[in-house]
Amino acid sequence: MKSLIDHARTFSVQVAERHEEFRELAAGQQPEALFITCSDSRVIPSLITGARPGELFELRTAGNIVPRYDAERPSGEAATIEYALRVLGVRDIVVCGHSHCGAVGALVRGDDLSAVPTVRGWLDLGVTALPASQGLAHAVRHHAAVQLDTLRGYPAVRERLAEGRLSLHAWYYEVDTGAISVHRPDLGGEFRPL
């Protein structure tokens, strides 16, 4: 924690050196995309994409799960998606799964999650049947693509798709190599290098 605190203490010096850039950020945000990914600390959207402050609107959830839309049960995830589309006007949503995913891995392996009942409930809420026989990487890719179907159940997503003002993307990030592959529905749902 000490290194994080030390950096936070000196961050204002860096901001002062880039005063104009941060002054513009204070005036508002216009992100290009909503980036939905796992809470895993090894997955850093701005590092992966090279995004500068203000370019990505981020939603991080355990296992990059997009819960089903339910107007009767508002959630932070639903609010983030709605805000990104209706207020910020993002034109792209990326759901990014990753190698070595503990959440999907636990399900594929059939791990006992009784010690973490909230985690178990969250995973049950958002993960459909996973093709475990083809390995973890395939299961994670499949899971990321399925989240796009869940997104299509959100009113704001449906509206923007119907208007032709939104594109949905599923990515797979390899933690150990940095390689990114993208879901290609036009190729039978395969993932190909970005």
PDB file of C-alpha atoms in Angstrom:
ATOM      1  CA  MET A   1       0.000   0.000   0.000  1.00  0.00           C
ATOM      2  CA  LYS A   2       2.905   2.334   0.699  1.00  0.00           C
ATOM      3  CA  SER A   3       3.884   2.631  -2.972  1.00  0.00           C
ATOM      4  CA  LEU A   4       0.289   3.496  -3.881  1.00  0.00           C
ATOM      5  CA  ILE A   5       0.118   6.171  -1.196  1.00  0.00           C
ATOM      6  CA  ASP A   6       3.490   7.597  -2.231  1.00  0.00           C
ATOM      7  CA  HIS A   7       2.321   7.897  -5.820  1.00  0.00           C
ATOM      8  CA  ALA A   8      -0.995   9.472  -4.771  1.00  0.00           C
ATOM      9  CA  ARG A   9       0.889  12.082  -2.747  1.00  0.00           C
ATOM     10  CA  THR A  10       2.929  13.149  -5.776  1.00  0.00           C
ATOM     11  CA  PHE A  11       0.211  12.799  -8.413  1.00  0.00           C
ATOM     12  CA  SER A  12      -0.792  16.452  -8.141  1.00  0.00           C
ATOM     13  CA  VAL A  13       2.720  17.381  -9.327  1.00  0.00           C
ATOM     14  CA  GLN A  14       2.154  15.349 -12.488  1.00  0.00           C
ATOM     15  CA  VAL A  15      -1.243  16.974 -12.973  1.00  0.00           C
ATOM     16  CA  ALA A  16       0.313  20.418 -12.587  1.00  0.00           C
ATOM     17  CA  GLU A  17       2.820  19.554 -15.318  1.00  0.00           C
ATOM     18  CA  ARG A  18      -0.067  18.544 -17.620  1.00  0.00           C
ATOM     19  CA  HIS A  19      -2.377  21.320 -16.465  1.00  0.00           C
ATOM     20  CA  GLU A  20      -4.091  21.992 -19.793  1.00  0.00           C
ATOM     21  CA  GLU A  21      -4.951  18.333 -20.386  1.00  0.00           C
ATOM     22  CA  PHE A  22      -6.473  17.932 -16.927  1.00  0.00           C
ATOM     23  CA  ARG A  23      -8.281  21.271 -17.141  1.00  0.00           C
ATOM     24  CA  GLU A  24     -10.057  19.986 -20.252  1.00  0.00           C
ATOM     25  CA  LEU A  25     -10.976  16.794 -18.402  1.00  0.00           C
ATOM     26  CA  ALA A  26     -12.563  18.860 -15.649  1.00  0.00           C
ATOM     27  CA  ALA A  27     -14.915  20.370 -18.247  1.00  0.00           C
ATOM     28  CA  GLY A  28     -16.494  16.976 -19.009  1.00  0.00           C
ATOM     29  CA  GLN A  29     -15.961  13.573 -20.539  1.00  0.00           C
ATOM     30  CA  GLN A  30     -16.541  12.204 -24.013  1.00  0.00           C
ATOM     31  CA  PRO A  31     -15.383   8.586 -23.907  1.00  0.00           C
ATOM     32  CA  GLU A  32     -15.201   6.658 -27.156  1.00  0.00           C
ATOM     33  CA  ALA A  33     -16.285   3.331 -25.694  1.00  0.00           C
ATOM     34  CA  LEU A  34     -17.696   1.533 -22.705  1.00  0.00           C
ATOM     35  CA  PHE A  35     -15.152  -1.123 -21.719  1.00  0.00           C
ATOM     36  CA  ILE A  36     -16.640  -3.936 -19.640  1.00  0.00           C
ATOM     37  CA  THR A  37     -14.080  -6.244 -18.121  1.00  0.00           C
ATOM     38  CA  CYS A  38     -13.217  -8.298 -15.085  1.00  0.00           C
ATOM     39  CA  SER A  39     -12.277  -6.822 -11.734  1.00  0.00           C
ATOM     40  CA  ASP A  40      -9.013  -8.770 -11.953  1.00  0.00           C
ATOM     41  CA  SER A  41      -6.116  -6.458 -11.079  1.00  0.00           C
ATOM     42  CA  ARG A  42      -4.055  -7.793 -13.999  1.00  0.00           C
ATOM     43  CA  VAL A  43      -6.533  -6.446 -16.554  1.00  0.00           C
ATOM     44  CA  ILE A  44      -5.930  -2.717 -17.057  1.00  0.00           C
ATOM     45  CA  PRO A  45      -8.141  -1.296 -19.823  1.00  0.00           C
ATOM     46  CA  SER A  46      -6.148   1.891 -20.387  1.00  0.00           C
ATOM     47  CA  LEU A  47      -2.907  -0.086 -20.572  1.00  0.00           C
ATOM     48  CA  ILE A  48      -4.388  -2.593 -23.030  1.00  0.00           C
ATOM     49  CA  THR A  49      -5.953   0.045 -25.292  1.00  0.00           C
ATOM     50  CA  GLY A  50      -3.566   2.950 -24.795  1.00  0.00           C
ATOM     51  CA  ALA A  51      -6.529   5.093 -23.769  1.00  0.00           C
ATOM     52  CA  ARG A  52      -5.811   8.421 -22.171  1.00  0.00           C
ATOM     53  CA  PRO A  53      -7.930   9.842 -19.352  1.00  0.00           C
ATOM     54  CA  GLY A  54     -11.453  10.500 -20.593  1.00  0.00           C
ATOM     55  CA  GLU A  55     -11.335   8.063 -23.545  1.00  0.00           C
ATOM     56  CA  LEU A  56     -12.819   4.954 -21.874  1.00  0.00           C
ATOM     57  CA  PHE A  57     -15.852   4.603 -19.653  1.00  0.00           C
ATOM     58  CA  GLU A  58     -15.183   1.474 -17.591  1.00  0.00           C
ATOM     59  CA  LEU A  59     -17.362  -1.141 -15.957  1.00  0.00           C
ATOM     60  CA  ARG A  60     -15.523  -3.793 -13.984  1.00  0.00           C
ATOM     61  CA  THR A  61     -17.319  -6.791 -12.544  1.00  0.00           C
ATOM     62  CA  ALA A  62     -16.195 -10.176 -11.263  1.00  0.00           C
ATOM     63  CA  GLY A  63     -15.920 -12.359 -14.351  1.00  0.00           C
ATOM     64  CA  ASN A  64     -16.887  -9.436 -16.637  1.00  0.00           C
ATOM     65  CA  ILE A  65     -20.503 -10.441 -16.074  1.00  0.00           C
ATOM     66  CA  VAL A  66     -23.282  -8.310 -17.493  1.00  0.00           C
ATOM     67  CA  PRO A  67     -26.371  -9.157 -15.421  1.00  0.00           C
ATOM     68  CA  ARG A  68     -29.711  -9.458 -17.177  1.00  0.00           C
ATOM     69  CA  TYR A  69     -31.647  -6.207 -17.374  1.00  0.00           C
ATOM     70  CA  ASP A  70     -34.406  -5.928 -14.781  1.00  0.00           C
ATOM     71  CA  ALA A  71     -36.236  -2.596 -14.520  1.00  0.00           C
ATOM     72  CA  GLU A  72     -37.559  -3.640 -11.102  1.00  0.00           C
ATOM     73  CA  ARG A  73     -34.061  -4.239  -9.680  1.00  0.00           C
ATOM     74  CA  PRO A  74     -31.703  -1.418 -10.639  1.00  0.00           C
ATOM     75  CA  SER A  75     -28.025  -2.259 -10.431  1.00  0.00           C
ATOM     76  CA  GLY A  76     -24.763  -0.390 -10.741  1.00  0.00           C
ATOM     77  CA  GLU A  77     -24.025  -2.315 -13.924  1.00  0.00           C
ATOM     78  CA  ALA A  78     -27.349  -1.367 -15.548  1.00  0.00           C
ATOM     79  CA  ALA A  79     -26.931   2.270 -14.495  1.00  0.00           C
ATOM     80  CA  THR A  80     -23.411   2.401 -15.956  1.00  0.00           C
ATOM     81  CA  ILE A  81     -24.557   0.933 -19.283  1.00  0.00           C
ATOM     82  CA  GLU A  82     -27.553   3.253 -19.516  1.00  0.00           C
ATOM     83  CA  TYR A  83     -25.481   6.324 -18.630  1.00  0.00           C
ATOM     84  CA  ALA A  84     -22.759   5.423 -21.130  1.00  0.00           C
ATOM     85  CA  LEU A  85     -25.296   5.202 -23.944  1.00  0.00           C
ATOM     86  CA  ARG A  86     -27.957   7.780 -23.152  1.00  0.00           C
ATOM     87  CA  VAL A  87     -25.847  10.493 -21.546  1.00  0.00           C
ATOM     88  CA  LEU A  88     -22.306  10.026 -22.842  1.00  0.00           C
ATOM     89  CA  GLY A  89     -23.320   8.688 -26.247  1.00  0.00           C
ATOM     90  CA  VAL A  90     -20.646   6.006 -26.545  1.00  0.00           C
ATOM     91  CA  ARG A  91     -20.729   4.255 -29.912  1.00  0.00           C
ATOM     92  CA  ASP A  92     -18.927   1.047 -28.947  1.00  0.00           C
ATOM     93  CA  ILE A  93     -19.152  -1.440 -26.104  1.00  0.00           C
ATOM     94  CA  VAL A  94     -16.326  -3.912 -25.571  1.00  0.00           C
ATOM     95  CA  VAL A  95     -16.730  -6.915 -23.288  1.00  0.00           C
ATOM     96  CA  CYS A  96     -13.226  -8.158 -22.551  1.00  0.00           C
ATOM     97  CA  GLY A  97     -12.577 -11.564 -21.038  1.00  0.00           C
ATOM     98  CA  HIS A  98      -9.076 -12.640 -20.086  1.00  0.00           C
ATOM     99  CA  SER A  99      -6.788 -15.610 -19.645  1.00  0.00           C
ATOM    100  CA  HIS A 100      -6.328 -17.011 -16.165  1.00  0.00           C
ATOM    101  CA  CYS A 101      -9.818 -15.806 -15.163  1.00  0.00           C
ATOM    102  CA  GLY A 102     -10.514 -17.011 -11.646  1.00  0.00           C
ATOM    103  CA  ALA A 103     -14.287 -16.620 -11.911  1.00  0.00           C
ATOM    104  CA  VAL A 104     -14.770 -18.597 -15.107  1.00  0.00           C
ATOM    105  CA  GLY A 105     -12.028 -21.018 -14.060  1.00  0.00           C
ATOM    106  CA  ALA A 106     -13.836 -21.801 -10.811  1.00  0.00           C
ATOM    107  CA  LEU A 107     -16.951 -22.716 -12.751  1.00  0.00           C
ATOM    108  CA  VAL A 108     -15.112 -24.753 -15.367  1.00  0.00           C
ATOM    109  CA  ARG A 109     -13.272 -26.708 -12.660  1.00  0.00           C
ATOM    110  CA  GLY A 110     -16.380 -27.052 -10.497  1.00  0.00           C
ATOM    111  CA  ASP A 111     -14.650 -25.435  -7.518  1.00  0.00           C
ATOM    112  CA  ASP A 112     -16.394 -25.429  -4.153  1.00  0.00           C
ATOM    113  CA  LEU A 113     -17.438 -21.807  -3.661  1.00  0.00           C
ATOM    114  CA  SER A 114     -19.345 -22.322  -0.413  1.00  0.00           C
ATOM    115  CA  ALA A 115     -16.853 -20.099   1.456  1.00  0.00           C
ATOM    116  CA  VAL A 116     -17.711 -17.210  -0.886  1.00  0.00           C
ATOM    117  CA  PRO A 117     -21.507 -17.400  -1.237  1.00  0.00           C
ATOM    118  CA  THR A 118     -21.858 -13.915  -2.700  1.00  0.00           C
ATOM    119  CA  VAL A 119     -19.327 -14.740  -5.398  1.00  0.00           C
ATOM    120  CA  ARG A 120     -21.182 -17.985  -6.093  1.00  0.00           C
ATOM    121  CA  GLY A 121     -24.500 -16.121  -6.346  1.00  0.00           C
ATOM    122  CA  TRP A 122     -22.996 -13.526  -8.694  1.00  0.00           C
ATOM    123  CA  LEU A 123     -21.561 -16.201 -10.963  1.00  0.00           C
ATOM    124  CA  ASP A 124     -24.854 -18.101 -10.989  1.00  0.00           C
ATOM    125  CA  LEU A 125     -26.592 -14.862 -11.931  1.00  0.00           C
ATOM    126  CA  GLY A 126     -24.573 -14.157 -15.018  1.00  0.00           C
ATOM    127  CA  VAL A 127     -22.797 -17.232 -16.334  1.00  0.00           C
ATOM    128  CA  THR A 128     -24.566 -19.613 -18.685  1.00  0.00           C
ATOM    129  CA  ALA A 129     -23.355 -23.117 -19.426  1.00  0.00           C
ATOM    130  CA  LEU A 130     -19.664 -23.060 -20.287  1.00  0.00           C
ATOM    131  CA  PRO A 131     -17.981 -25.397 -22.773  1.00  0.00           C
ATOM    132  CA  ALA A 132     -15.471 -26.760 -20.262  1.00  0.00           C
ATOM    133  CA  SER A 133     -14.275 -29.638 -22.418  1.00  0.00           C
ATOM    134  CA  GLN A 134     -12.304 -27.287 -24.696  1.00  0.00           C
ATOM    135  CA  GLY A 135     -10.366 -25.620 -21.888  1.00  0.00           C
ATOM    136  CA  LEU A 136     -10.452 -22.421 -19.904  1.00  0.00           C
ATOM    137  CA  ALA A 137      -9.478 -20.075 -22.742  1.00  0.00           C
ATOM    138  CA  HIS A 138     -12.339 -21.320 -24.914  1.00  0.00           C
ATOM    139  CA  ALA A 139     -14.785 -21.059 -21.983  1.00  0.00           C
ATOM    140  CA  VAL A 140     -13.721 -17.466 -21.273  1.00  0.00           C
ATOM    141  CA  ARG A 141     -14.073 -16.492 -24.934  1.00  0.00           C
ATOM    142  CA  HIS A 142     -17.516 -18.092 -25.078  1.00  0.00           C
ATOM    143  CA  HIS A 143     -18.508 -16.312 -21.883  1.00  0.00           C
ATOM    144  CA  ALA A 144     -17.446 -12.899 -23.237  1.00  0.00           C
ATOM    145  CA  ALA A 145     -19.465 -13.447 -26.424  1.00  0.00           C
ATOM    146  CA  VAL A 146     -22.539 -14.495 -24.420  1.00  0.00           C
ATOM    147  CA  GLN A 147     -22.375 -11.200 -22.517  1.00  0.00           C
ATOM    148  CA  LEU A 148     -23.090  -9.431 -25.821  1.00  0.00           C
ATOM    149  CA  ASP A 149     -26.397 -11.295 -25.998  1.00  0.00           C
ATOM    150  CA  THR A 150     -27.186 -10.182 -22.457  1.00  0.00           C
ATOM    151  CA  LEU A 151     -26.390  -6.579 -23.404  1.00  0.00           C
ATOM    152  CA  ARG A 152     -28.922  -6.788 -26.237  1.00  0.00           C
ATOM    153  CA  GLY A 153     -31.592  -7.192 -23.533  1.00  0.00           C
ATOM    154  CA  TYR A 154     -30.955  -3.642 -22.255  1.00  0.00           C
ATOM    155  CA  PRO A 155     -33.427  -1.059 -23.657  1.00  0.00           C
ATOM    156  CA  ALA A 156     -30.719   1.549 -24.305  1.00  0.00           C
ATOM    157  CA  VAL A 157     -28.606  -1.025 -26.150  1.00  0.00           C
ATOM    158  CA  ARG A 158     -31.547  -2.210 -28.271  1.00  0.00           C
ATOM    159  CA  GLU A 159     -32.437   1.380 -29.170  1.00  0.00           C
ATOM    160  CA  ARG A 160     -28.912   2.338 -30.181  1.00  0.00           C
ATOM    161  CA  LEU A 161     -28.418  -0.873 -32.172  1.00  0.00           C
ATOM    162  CA  ALA A 162     -31.713  -0.297 -34.034  1.00  0.00           C
ATOM    163  CA  GLU A 163     -30.577   3.238 -34.887  1.00  0.00           C
ATOM    164  CA  GLY A 164     -27.226   1.937 -36.136  1.00  0.00           C
ATOM    165  CA  ARG A 165     -25.387   4.033 -33.554  1.00  0.00           C
ATOM    166  CA  LEU A 166     -23.786   1.247 -31.535  1.00  0.00           C
ATOM    167  CA  SER A 167     -21.385  -1.633 -32.135  1.00  0.00           C
ATOM    168  CA  LEU A 168     -20.783  -4.498 -29.711  1.00  0.00           C
ATOM    169  CA  HIS A 169     -17.433  -6.276 -29.437  1.00  0.00           C
ATOM    170  CA  ALA A 170     -16.146  -9.271 -27.454  1.00  0.00           C
ATOM    171  CA  TRP A 171     -12.394  -9.407 -26.826  1.00  0.00           C
ATOM    172  CA  TYR A 172     -10.087 -11.905 -25.190  1.00  0.00           C
ATOM    173  CA  TYR A 173      -6.915 -10.631 -23.509  1.00  0.00           C
ATOM    174  CA  GLU A 174      -3.993 -12.934 -22.744  1.00  0.00           C
ATOM    175  CA  VAL A 175      -2.410 -11.721 -19.520  1.00  0.00           C
ATOM    176  CA  ASP A 176       0.968 -13.361 -20.104  1.00  0.00           C
ATOM    177  CA  THR A 177       1.459 -12.258 -23.746  1.00  0.00           C
ATOM    178  CA  GLY A 178      -0.665  -9.119 -24.115  1.00  0.00           C
ATOM    179  CA  ALA A 179      -2.301 -10.595 -27.231  1.00  0.00           C
ATOM    180  CA  ILE A 180      -5.882  -9.576 -27.974  1.00  0.00           C
ATOM    181  CA  SER A 181      -8.317 -11.576 -30.059  1.00  0.00           C
ATOM    182  CA  VAL A 182     -11.767 -10.472 -31.137  1.00  0.00           C
ATOM    183  CA  HIS A 183     -15.032 -12.341 -31.600  1.00  0.00           C
ATOM    184  CA  ARG A 184     -15.962 -12.636 -35.266  1.00  0.00           C
ATOM    185  CA  PRO A 185     -19.662 -13.515 -35.726  1.00  0.00           C
ATOM    186  CA  ASP A 186     -19.085 -13.416 -39.494  1.00  0.00           C
ATOM    187  CA  LEU A 187     -16.647 -16.342 -39.081  1.00  0.00           C
ATOM    188  CA  GLY A 188     -18.927 -18.570 -37.068  1.00  0.00           C
ATOM    189  CA  GLY A 189     -18.147 -16.867 -33.771  1.00  0.00           C
ATOM    190  CA  GLU A 190     -14.413 -17.604 -33.831  1.00  0.00           C
ATOM    191  CA  PHE A 191     -11.956 -15.340 -32.046  1.00  0.00           C
ATOM    192  CA  ARG A 192      -9.229 -13.989 -34.304  1.00  0.00           C
ATOM    193  CA  PRO A 193      -6.248 -11.705 -33.604  1.00  0.00           C
ATOM    194  CA  LEU A 194      -7.289  -8.059 -33.359  1.00  0.00           C
TER     195      LEU A 194
END
